[in-house]
């Protein structure tokens, strides 16, 4: 058995996990297979044991473990004491000199990754990965020593201790090595899966952004996404926002904003994708299983930083075998969810959106139809759709009464507007309280404010469905049937374009802005150049941009895809997103508004003839002075 305290990564071997840990062994295997891995060295598990022994910690740990029971506070206290002992202890003179010599061999300035590598990590029957510590951008030798000791100490965190205890692992059968590796000052970096981690399908999925991969791993940037088929051919691409980059600095790292040119172009070209596919295939062939890989590109060379098996594939395959087909109604529901959540959402986004989505089920239940929400989010943040199940309750006897209430349009408008007015007043009170506090909030206050907002959200959701959406749908379906009898080409949506509600008014404003901008040819030309920034254009064309500023003050809370998720970036937060919308509208063919207006007038005139003017004004929410459709869209 290799008894060295420190070895070069190239010396690590597959059968030495008990010496170099899972990460160390993986890196050694890849290097020996000529896979490009950054250079470095490993402080072995033998060094960890010697460190404990030389500082008299081994005996103390034995005593403490012997006396620990299942009491959480006792475990917390004793493991904290062990960690503090490790952090306060010193390396032997020989070990300290060896680490210093290897540190000095790196080209300066140096940025190092110091990673824990547990000796049971990545074994088939264990899940130790992620329980120990990783420290990035370590520059000074004293910080290298401290980071190594922190990695040693992480083996005695509450989480690691409890995992070993609950799964029957002997605490002294598991040791820890530490990998010290040069960090690549990458131009592009990211994450790669050699199989689809969601479906298990044989695809190569690549997330990529500029500079250091820390921005992607920490979730601070939305990367470009590439999907390659089993032969490495690109079959899908999604442009990410790539708003920021993390780069090296004298203090370690710093965050910078990417230019519009960087944000709006692809990170990877065809040659980059070919190289990544080639190296990823080597890694997968080496391990004989689908892999999750962290990578970096510098000077057109690909480096593999980490590789681990994709642990979800077997579970996914079982789920696929037991998967079911969706009904037409379920597919419509799924499409609606995809429209509102086209990007990955956070649990907070999901929970708030479900208040809105589930309100209709509460209203159905009032009328005797009990439906359980089919949408759920699992622990990995993946949204699933279960089979829609429903049953009838005794409340069904109230159905006709409730149906009649839904048809009372004037009462619905009155009741709905009262609730919305109350909610609006409550929001103003809340805003005043928040402004008065001037950002000095305790966590308790933040929780209380958030709970108040949720309660207001519930009331607005109730008013939206009970008094506006459901009644409007009922009236709309009745109106649609009337229109079809008159002319099969007519529908209720032909009447929407001339009404007064947010979406239509917003679209009209956009048309007005484009007409004003079109009077200045130079402005139009500059606007079509995607790399031109909003603030620069505003400074150059201040007069032309005045209506855009007014528009953003009124509608800037909206987003390109959906404003429901909290994580959606609004037009106010990033006006360049609104400019992109203008560019798309400018390059597409504008609709003939005069023809639309004439169609609207002709339909109303025809309806008057068939229904009578008095009856039409009484029952239809589609006349221009109607509040129903206006409130329906609030």
XYZ file of C-alpha atoms in Angstrom:
634
model
C 0.000 0.000 0.000
C 1.243 3.477 -0.877
C 2.191 5.182 2.415
C 3.184 8.570 1.009
C 1.697 11.674 2.602
C 1.574 13.598 -0.693
C 1.585 12.407 -4.309
C 1.171 13.976 -7.747
C -2.286 13.549 -9.291
C -0.663 11.537 -12.091
C 0.428 8.922 -9.532
C -3.149 8.217 -8.332
C -4.563 4.841 -9.359
C -8.026 3.321 -9.563
C -7.325 0.732 -6.853
C -6.148 3.379 -4.375
C -9.472 4.995 -3.382
C -8.598 4.190 0.242
C -5.510 6.426 -0.165
C -6.552 9.236 -2.572
C -10.355 9.153 -2.221
C -12.978 9.068 -4.956
C -12.127 12.404 -6.603
C -8.381 11.750 -6.501
C -8.764 8.294 -8.036
C -11.038 9.636 -10.781
C -8.532 12.345 -11.733
C -5.654 9.843 -11.778
C -7.623 7.446 -13.974
C -8.441 10.211 -16.462
C -4.852 11.477 -16.665
C -3.507 7.961 -17.244
C -6.061 7.630 -20.074
C -4.711 10.854 -21.679
C -7.784 12.891 -20.828
C -6.698 16.562 -20.310
C -6.928 17.289 -16.581
C -5.333 20.318 -14.808
C -2.176 19.501 -12.884
C -1.940 19.262 -9.103
C -1.183 17.048 -6.118
C -3.040 15.030 -3.474
C -2.646 15.143 0.300
C -3.480 11.490 0.937
C -5.701 9.804 3.512
C -2.439 8.531 5.038
C -1.471 12.191 5.674
C -4.890 12.816 7.265
C -4.429 9.893 9.676
C -0.866 10.982 10.498
C -2.100 14.536 11.119
C -4.699 13.314 13.638
C -2.234 10.940 15.293
C 0.615 13.485 15.565
C -1.701 16.038 17.174
C -3.256 13.530 19.629
C -6.715 13.898 18.057
C -7.317 10.210 17.194
C -7.665 9.145 20.835
C -9.938 12.121 21.608
C -12.247 11.181 18.712
C -12.450 7.564 19.975
C -13.507 8.786 23.409
C -16.068 11.249 22.082
C -17.675 8.729 19.698
C -17.944 6.213 22.526
C -20.003 8.670 24.599
C -22.175 10.175 21.812
C -25.832 9.143 21.894
C -28.677 10.074 19.535
C -29.193 13.486 21.126
C -28.803 16.094 18.333
C -27.368 18.782 20.604
C -24.784 16.341 21.964
C -23.755 15.311 18.420
C -23.538 18.974 17.417
C -21.379 19.862 20.412
C -18.960 16.920 20.138
C -18.453 17.123 16.342
C -17.887 20.877 16.616
C -15.196 20.219 19.242
C -13.484 17.705 16.917
C -13.522 20.181 14.027
C -12.049 22.944 16.189
C -9.250 20.629 17.364
C -8.331 19.888 13.739
C -8.349 23.567 12.728
C -6.116 24.559 15.650
C -3.578 21.753 15.065
C -0.343 22.022 13.045
C 1.231 20.074 10.167
C 4.505 18.291 10.784
C 7.618 20.081 9.515
C 8.154 17.454 6.808
C 4.554 17.656 5.508
C 4.513 21.449 5.602
C 7.730 21.694 3.551
C 6.433 19.176 0.988
C 3.201 21.180 0.488
C 5.152 24.457 0.205
C 7.511 22.996 -2.424
C 4.623 21.737 -4.537
C 2.799 25.072 -4.158
C 5.904 26.974 -5.310
C 6.088 24.817 -8.439
C 2.863 26.376 -9.783
C 3.201 29.357 -12.109
C 2.319 32.614 -10.312
C -0.126 34.158 -9.792
C -1.750 30.853 -8.908
C -5.421 30.053 -8.328
C -6.016 26.681 -6.733
C -9.021 24.460 -6.073
C -8.749 22.588 -2.780
C -11.263 19.722 -2.757
C -12.120 17.045 -0.211
C -11.908 13.491 -1.534
C -13.502 11.009 0.888
C -12.199 7.442 0.714
C -15.772 6.099 0.457
C -16.928 8.766 -2.001
C -18.370 7.632 -5.359
C -18.584 3.983 -4.259
C -21.693 2.173 -5.616
C -23.286 1.691 -2.186
C -22.397 5.071 -0.691
C -23.384 8.687 -1.279
C -20.643 10.673 0.445
C -20.247 13.085 -2.508
C -21.066 16.658 -1.576
C -20.771 16.094 2.190
C -17.215 17.442 2.437
C -15.834 20.846 1.508
C -14.418 22.489 -1.630
C -12.504 25.782 -1.652
C -11.908 27.656 -4.898
C -9.508 30.435 -5.885
C -7.058 29.748 -3.064
C -3.998 31.918 -3.751
C -1.781 32.233 -0.661
C 0.206 29.372 0.907
C -1.278 30.059 4.362
C -4.766 29.738 2.838
C -3.747 26.422 1.256
C -2.822 25.055 4.710
C -6.069 26.351 6.235
C -8.175 24.921 3.370
C -6.573 21.479 3.783
C -7.388 21.508 7.504
C -10.966 22.630 6.746
C -11.293 19.669 4.379
C -10.006 17.333 7.116
C -12.500 18.873 9.554
C -15.426 18.516 7.126
C -15.336 14.745 7.668
C -16.677 15.552 11.141
C -19.546 17.835 10.174
C -22.949 16.904 11.638
C -24.138 15.883 8.185
C -21.182 13.557 7.492
C -21.211 12.079 11.013
C -24.987 11.436 10.912
C -24.789 9.857 7.459
C -22.144 7.359 8.593
C -24.024 6.687 11.821
C -27.397 6.135 10.114
C -25.949 3.887 7.395
C -23.810 1.717 9.629
C -20.360 2.904 8.453
C -17.502 2.658 10.917
C -16.251 6.223 11.451
C -12.633 5.083 11.208
C -13.174 3.075 8.017
C -13.790 6.392 6.220
C -10.870 8.808 5.885
C -10.295 11.842 3.712
C -7.746 12.937 1.134
C -7.444 16.467 -0.277
C -6.935 17.296 -3.954
C -5.040 20.542 -4.637
C -5.431 21.386 -8.293
C -4.538 24.324 -10.520
C -7.611 26.214 -11.675
C -7.857 26.983 -15.377
C -8.313 30.668 -16.264
C -10.933 29.618 -18.743
C -12.410 31.669 -21.556
C -15.487 29.417 -21.655
C -16.623 26.804 -19.151
C -19.616 24.750 -18.180
C -21.270 21.436 -17.399
C -21.865 18.481 -19.714
C -24.027 15.347 -19.446
C -23.299 12.386 -21.711
C -26.960 11.333 -21.402
C -30.134 13.316 -20.817
C -30.393 13.409 -16.981
C -34.165 13.917 -17.174
C -35.205 11.359 -19.810
C -32.140 9.079 -19.840
C -32.013 9.463 -23.648
C -28.625 9.090 -25.364
C -27.780 12.757 -25.936
C -24.924 15.075 -25.003
C -26.280 18.097 -23.146
C -23.954 21.063 -22.676
C -24.405 24.237 -20.614
C -21.814 26.928 -21.420
C -20.979 30.493 -20.392
C -17.988 32.815 -20.366
C -14.939 32.679 -18.086
C -15.027 30.665 -14.826
C -17.536 27.862 -14.347
C -18.381 29.085 -10.855
C -21.086 31.319 -12.391
C -22.942 28.275 -13.783
C -22.377 25.921 -10.850
C -23.620 28.546 -8.371
C -26.681 29.295 -10.537
C -25.785 32.972 -10.973
C -26.013 32.914 -14.764
C -28.359 31.426 -17.361
C -25.983 29.630 -19.766
C -26.285 28.699 -23.428
C -27.689 25.191 -23.836
C -26.633 22.795 -26.598
C -28.016 19.324 -27.288
C -26.072 16.900 -29.499
C -27.276 13.543 -30.808
C -25.403 10.286 -30.220
C -23.080 11.093 -33.139
C -22.217 14.571 -31.868
C -24.442 16.500 -34.306
C -26.176 19.561 -32.898
C -29.950 19.085 -32.732
C -30.952 21.934 -30.425
C -29.640 25.272 -29.172
C -31.048 27.743 -26.633
C -29.373 31.115 -26.160
C -28.815 31.953 -22.482
C -28.797 35.487 -21.080
C -25.180 35.122 -19.810
C -25.544 38.447 -17.984
C -22.400 38.139 -15.866
C -19.019 36.427 -15.749
C -16.770 35.510 -12.844
C -13.086 36.199 -13.483
C -9.869 36.087 -11.467
C -8.691 39.141 -9.556
C -5.937 40.008 -7.082
C -8.323 39.117 -4.255
C -9.446 35.809 -5.796
C -12.407 36.407 -8.105
C -14.774 39.205 -9.055
C -18.038 39.470 -10.973
C -18.288 41.532 -14.146
C -21.141 42.302 -16.549
C -20.945 40.823 -20.016
C -21.367 43.092 -23.047
C -24.500 42.823 -25.170
C -22.349 41.363 -27.939
C -21.272 38.527 -25.614
C -24.794 37.960 -24.316
C -26.359 37.738 -27.754
C -23.873 35.369 -29.414
C -23.145 31.675 -28.915
C -20.324 30.753 -26.533
C -19.327 27.640 -28.457
C -18.669 27.187 -32.164
C -18.822 23.942 -34.132
C -15.153 23.147 -33.444
C -15.626 23.632 -29.665
C -18.631 21.292 -29.681
C -16.666 18.677 -31.599
C -13.787 18.804 -29.063
C -16.141 18.631 -26.076
C -18.040 15.679 -27.566
C -14.754 13.864 -28.230
C -13.398 14.320 -24.678
C -16.776 13.507 -23.103
C -16.961 10.280 -25.144
C -13.506 9.303 -23.849
C -14.643 9.843 -20.254
C -17.858 7.865 -20.758
C -16.006 5.003 -22.467
C -13.516 4.970 -19.602
C -16.180 4.629 -16.901
C -18.657 2.592 -18.989
C -21.609 4.700 -17.786
C -23.280 8.111 -18.431
C -21.250 10.917 -16.856
C -21.736 14.396 -15.391
C -18.666 16.468 -16.378
C -17.354 19.920 -15.466
C -15.140 21.356 -18.220
C -13.236 24.477 -19.258
C -11.717 25.842 -22.482
C -8.531 27.918 -22.543
C -6.535 28.781 -25.685
C -8.871 26.460 -27.657
C -7.914 23.464 -25.468
C -10.561 21.522 -23.529
C -9.854 20.602 -19.885
C -11.905 18.130 -17.840
C -12.169 19.470 -14.292
C -14.408 16.844 -12.672
C -16.354 13.767 -13.734
C -18.897 11.703 -11.843
C -21.609 9.180 -12.831
C -25.130 10.539 -13.451
C -26.942 8.981 -10.497
C -30.517 9.597 -11.721
C -30.428 7.514 -14.917
C -31.468 4.145 -13.409
C -34.371 5.768 -11.555
C -35.467 7.585 -14.720
C -35.396 4.377 -16.776
C -37.704 2.717 -14.226
C -40.046 5.715 -14.366
C -40.063 5.666 -18.189
C -41.050 1.975 -18.210
C -44.018 2.798 -15.984
C -44.883 6.053 -17.799
C -48.393 6.664 -19.100
C -49.960 8.466 -22.043
C -51.670 11.824 -21.485
C -55.258 12.652 -22.359
C -56.078 15.629 -24.592
C -57.110 17.697 -21.534
C -53.886 16.777 -19.696
C -51.801 17.782 -22.727
C -53.572 21.159 -22.819
C -52.788 21.589 -19.126
C -49.118 20.702 -19.708
C -48.867 23.154 -22.608
C -50.270 25.876 -20.363
C -47.632 25.139 -17.722
C -44.827 25.178 -20.306
C -46.085 28.525 -21.644
C -45.975 30.054 -18.157
C -42.725 28.360 -17.108
C -40.525 28.096 -20.225
C -37.387 28.111 -18.043
C -36.482 26.273 -14.854
C -38.364 27.836 -11.942
C -37.519 27.994 -8.254
C -39.710 26.434 -5.515
C -40.844 29.946 -4.530
C -41.939 30.601 -8.143
C -43.804 27.295 -8.198
C -45.591 27.754 -4.861
C -46.865 31.232 -5.737
C -47.982 30.141 -9.211
C -49.837 27.166 -7.717
C -51.965 29.516 -5.599
C -53.215 30.981 -8.878
C -53.490 27.612 -10.647
C -55.261 25.838 -7.773
C -57.841 28.580 -7.210
C -59.998 27.156 -9.991
C -60.051 23.776 -8.211
C -61.289 25.482 -5.037
C -64.104 27.080 -7.053
C -64.948 23.747 -8.704
C -65.174 22.233 -5.219
C -67.709 24.912 -4.203
C -69.883 23.603 -7.027
C -69.463 19.927 -6.019
C -66.564 18.847 -8.248
C -63.516 17.846 -6.191
C -60.267 17.842 -8.225
C -56.788 17.304 -6.817
C -54.100 19.460 -8.469
C -52.147 17.206 -10.867
C -49.042 19.435 -10.887
C -46.211 18.865 -8.406
C -42.514 19.694 -8.071
C -40.080 17.017 -6.886
C -36.956 17.492 -4.733
C -34.827 18.052 -7.858
C -37.004 20.968 -8.986
C -38.593 18.970 -11.837
C -42.294 19.659 -12.420
C -44.461 16.557 -12.947
C -48.025 16.080 -14.135
C -50.044 13.322 -12.447
C -53.289 11.895 -13.756
C -56.231 14.259 -13.251
C -58.562 12.633 -10.719
C -61.957 14.018 -9.729
C -65.047 13.029 -7.787
C -68.464 14.508 -7.079
C -69.395 15.659 -3.563
C -72.705 16.583 -1.926
C -72.106 20.215 -2.882
C -73.156 19.289 -6.444
C -76.724 20.177 -5.346
C -75.585 23.825 -5.317
C -74.421 23.678 -8.945
C -77.471 25.300 -10.586
C -77.509 28.132 -8.024
C -73.781 28.846 -8.552
C -74.187 28.577 -12.338
C -76.898 31.234 -12.176
C -74.633 33.507 -10.097
C -71.864 33.211 -12.677
C -74.282 34.475 -15.347
C -75.121 37.642 -13.360
C -72.568 39.817 -15.157
C -73.329 43.136 -13.405
C -73.120 41.572 -9.919
C -69.881 39.793 -10.837
C -68.267 43.069 -11.930
C -69.430 44.838 -8.764
C -68.216 42.087 -6.358
C -64.955 41.559 -8.214
C -64.083 45.252 -8.298
C -64.749 45.568 -4.540
C -62.244 42.774 -3.803
C -59.659 44.241 -6.193
C -60.098 47.705 -4.636
C -59.562 46.263 -1.136
C -56.458 44.410 -2.347
C -55.138 47.567 -4.000
C -55.620 49.548 -0.752
C -53.893 46.817 1.284
C -50.952 46.812 -1.136
C -50.566 50.594 -0.779
C -50.512 50.268 3.017
C -47.903 47.511 2.761
C -45.789 49.570 0.353
C -45.836 52.531 2.773
C -44.713 50.290 5.642
C -41.863 48.875 3.551
C -40.775 52.335 2.323
C -40.851 53.657 5.891
C -38.573 50.838 7.093
C -36.032 51.808 4.392
C -34.568 48.307 3.892
C -33.813 47.672 7.586
C -35.692 44.390 7.895
C -35.337 41.439 10.239
C -35.938 37.937 8.854
C -39.120 37.794 10.916
C -40.410 41.006 9.283
C -39.556 39.721 5.791
C -41.537 36.548 6.534
C -44.503 38.564 7.831
C -44.517 40.895 4.791
C -44.271 37.943 2.456
C -47.194 36.165 4.180
C -49.292 39.335 3.822
C -48.467 39.483 0.111
C -49.456 35.823 -0.284
C -52.831 36.510 1.372
C -53.451 39.445 -1.003
C -52.406 37.223 -3.913
C -54.978 34.607 -2.853
C -57.781 37.212 -2.756
C -56.833 38.579 -6.186
C -56.729 35.024 -7.565
C -60.188 34.334 -6.154
C -61.647 37.520 -7.687
C -59.921 36.816 -10.999
C -61.478 33.369 -11.442
C -64.795 33.719 -9.572
C -65.972 37.090 -10.840
C -64.132 37.655 -14.130
C -62.564 34.640 -15.859
C -65.210 31.963 -15.258
C -68.190 34.256 -16.063
C -66.381 35.680 -19.120
C -65.646 32.167 -20.404
C -69.318 31.234 -20.055
C -70.495 34.410 -21.829
C -67.714 34.077 -24.397
C -68.735 30.527 -25.323
C -72.359 31.619 -25.727
C -71.287 34.604 -27.832
C -68.983 32.420 -29.919
C -71.911 30.160 -30.845
C -73.948 33.201 -31.916
C -71.079 34.496 -34.059
C -70.573 31.099 -35.731
C -74.241 31.063 -36.731
C -73.819 34.468 -38.360
C -70.442 33.732 -39.985
C -68.357 30.571 -39.448
C -65.159 32.653 -39.756
C -66.062 34.852 -36.761
C -65.017 34.131 -33.166
C -65.170 35.943 -29.811
C -61.458 36.825 -30.195
C -62.263 39.060 -33.179
C -63.849 41.431 -30.658
C -60.877 41.579 -28.294
C -58.544 43.744 -30.379
C -60.584 46.954 -29.909
C -61.306 46.606 -26.184
C -59.700 48.474 -23.294
C -57.537 46.033 -21.323
C -53.854 45.746 -20.465
C -52.560 43.447 -23.219
C -54.356 45.240 -26.072
C -53.422 48.690 -24.735
C -49.817 47.587 -24.389
C -49.724 46.302 -27.967
C -51.186 49.573 -29.211
C -48.495 51.483 -27.290
C -45.792 49.351 -28.932
C -47.232 50.126 -32.364
C -47.223 53.850 -31.511
C -43.578 53.656 -30.366
C -42.552 51.946 -33.619
C -44.313 54.603 -35.692
C -42.455 57.368 -33.840
C -39.117 55.589 -34.145
C -39.653 54.987 -37.872
C -39.508 58.752 -38.475
C -35.777 58.667 -37.720
C -33.941 56.344 -40.148
C -30.659 56.471 -38.220
C -32.409 55.529 -35.001
C -34.109 52.557 -36.705
C -30.803 51.353 -38.148
C -29.023 51.590 -34.775
C -31.907 49.911 -33.013
C -31.687 46.892 -35.331
C -28.037 46.330 -34.326
C -28.386 43.810 -31.478
C -25.108 44.746 -29.805
C -26.289 48.340 -29.204
C -27.125 48.903 -25.529
C -30.360 50.544 -24.323
C -28.632 53.274 -22.289
C -26.308 54.202 -25.159
C -29.201 54.455 -27.614
C -31.263 56.450 -25.117
C -28.416 58.929 -24.708
C -28.015 59.270 -28.482
C -31.743 59.478 -29.297
C -33.210 61.045 -26.143
C -36.320 62.453 -27.889
C -37.180 59.205 -29.663
C -36.726 57.204 -26.434
C -39.098 59.342 -24.328
C -42.170 57.229 -25.262
C -40.164 54.063 -24.463
C -39.404 55.432 -20.981
C -43.101 56.204 -20.461
C -43.997 52.708 -21.650
C -41.554 51.050 -19.213
C -42.917 53.087 -16.292
C -46.374 51.704 -17.033
C -45.644 48.167 -18.293
C -42.035 47.549 -17.241
C -43.071 44.923 -14.657
C -43.787 42.514 -17.524
C -41.289 40.027 -18.927
C -40.558 38.485 -22.334
C -42.231 35.194 -21.466
C -44.179 35.342 -18.173
C -44.242 37.642 -15.168
C -45.550 35.006 -12.714
C -42.142 33.548 -11.674
C -40.240 35.791 -9.248
C -37.069 34.857 -11.121
C -38.375 36.356 -14.386
C -36.270 39.344 -15.417
C -38.661 42.228 -16.136
C -38.258 44.873 -18.832
C -37.528 47.457 -16.122
C -34.724 45.310 -14.744
C -33.228 44.815 -18.206
C -34.579 47.276 -20.844
C -32.472 45.506 -23.505
C -35.008 42.673 -23.370
C -37.716 45.120 -24.429
C -35.494 46.392 -27.245
C -35.211 42.801 -28.501
C -39.014 42.609 -28.561
C -39.138 45.847 -30.582
C -36.574 44.435 -33.036
C -38.689 41.318 -33.615
C -41.810 43.442 -34.133
C -39.965 45.831 -36.493
C -38.727 43.029 -38.715
C -42.117 41.291 -38.899
C -45.008 42.437 -41.013
C -47.247 44.919 -39.136
C -50.966 44.187 -39.086
C -53.444 46.397 -40.864
C -55.105 48.099 -37.892
C -57.714 49.862 -40.000
C -59.000 46.539 -41.368
C -59.154 45.098 -37.827
C -61.193 48.092 -36.620
C -63.599 47.753 -39.566
C -64.046 44.041 -38.848
C -64.875 44.828 -35.215
C -67.520 47.399 -36.230
C -69.048 45.063 -38.833
C -69.355 42.218 -36.291
C -71.045 44.472 -33.713
C -73.440 45.807 -36.349
C -74.340 42.251 -37.414
C -74.837 41.184 -33.767
C -77.141 44.164 -33.174
C -79.248 43.093 -36.130
C -79.580 39.486 -34.864
C -79.749 40.130 -31.090
C -80.961 43.660 -30.617
C -78.852 46.563 -29.338
C -80.324 46.585 -25.822
C -79.785 42.840 -25.330
C -76.225 43.045 -26.697
C -75.178 45.843 -24.307
C -76.770 44.034 -21.389
C -75.193 40.620 -21.841
C -71.947 41.064 -23.698
C -68.651 41.874 -21.989
C -67.135 42.615 -25.400
C -68.377 46.157 -25.988
C -65.759 48.909 -25.706
C -67.167 50.500 -22.550
C -67.499 47.211 -20.684
C -65.607 46.788 -17.399
C -65.918 42.999 -17.379
C -63.253 42.236 -19.923
C -61.056 45.026 -18.511
C -61.136 43.488 -15.031
C -60.834 39.998 -16.454
C -57.366 40.888 -17.748
C -56.065 42.726 -14.667
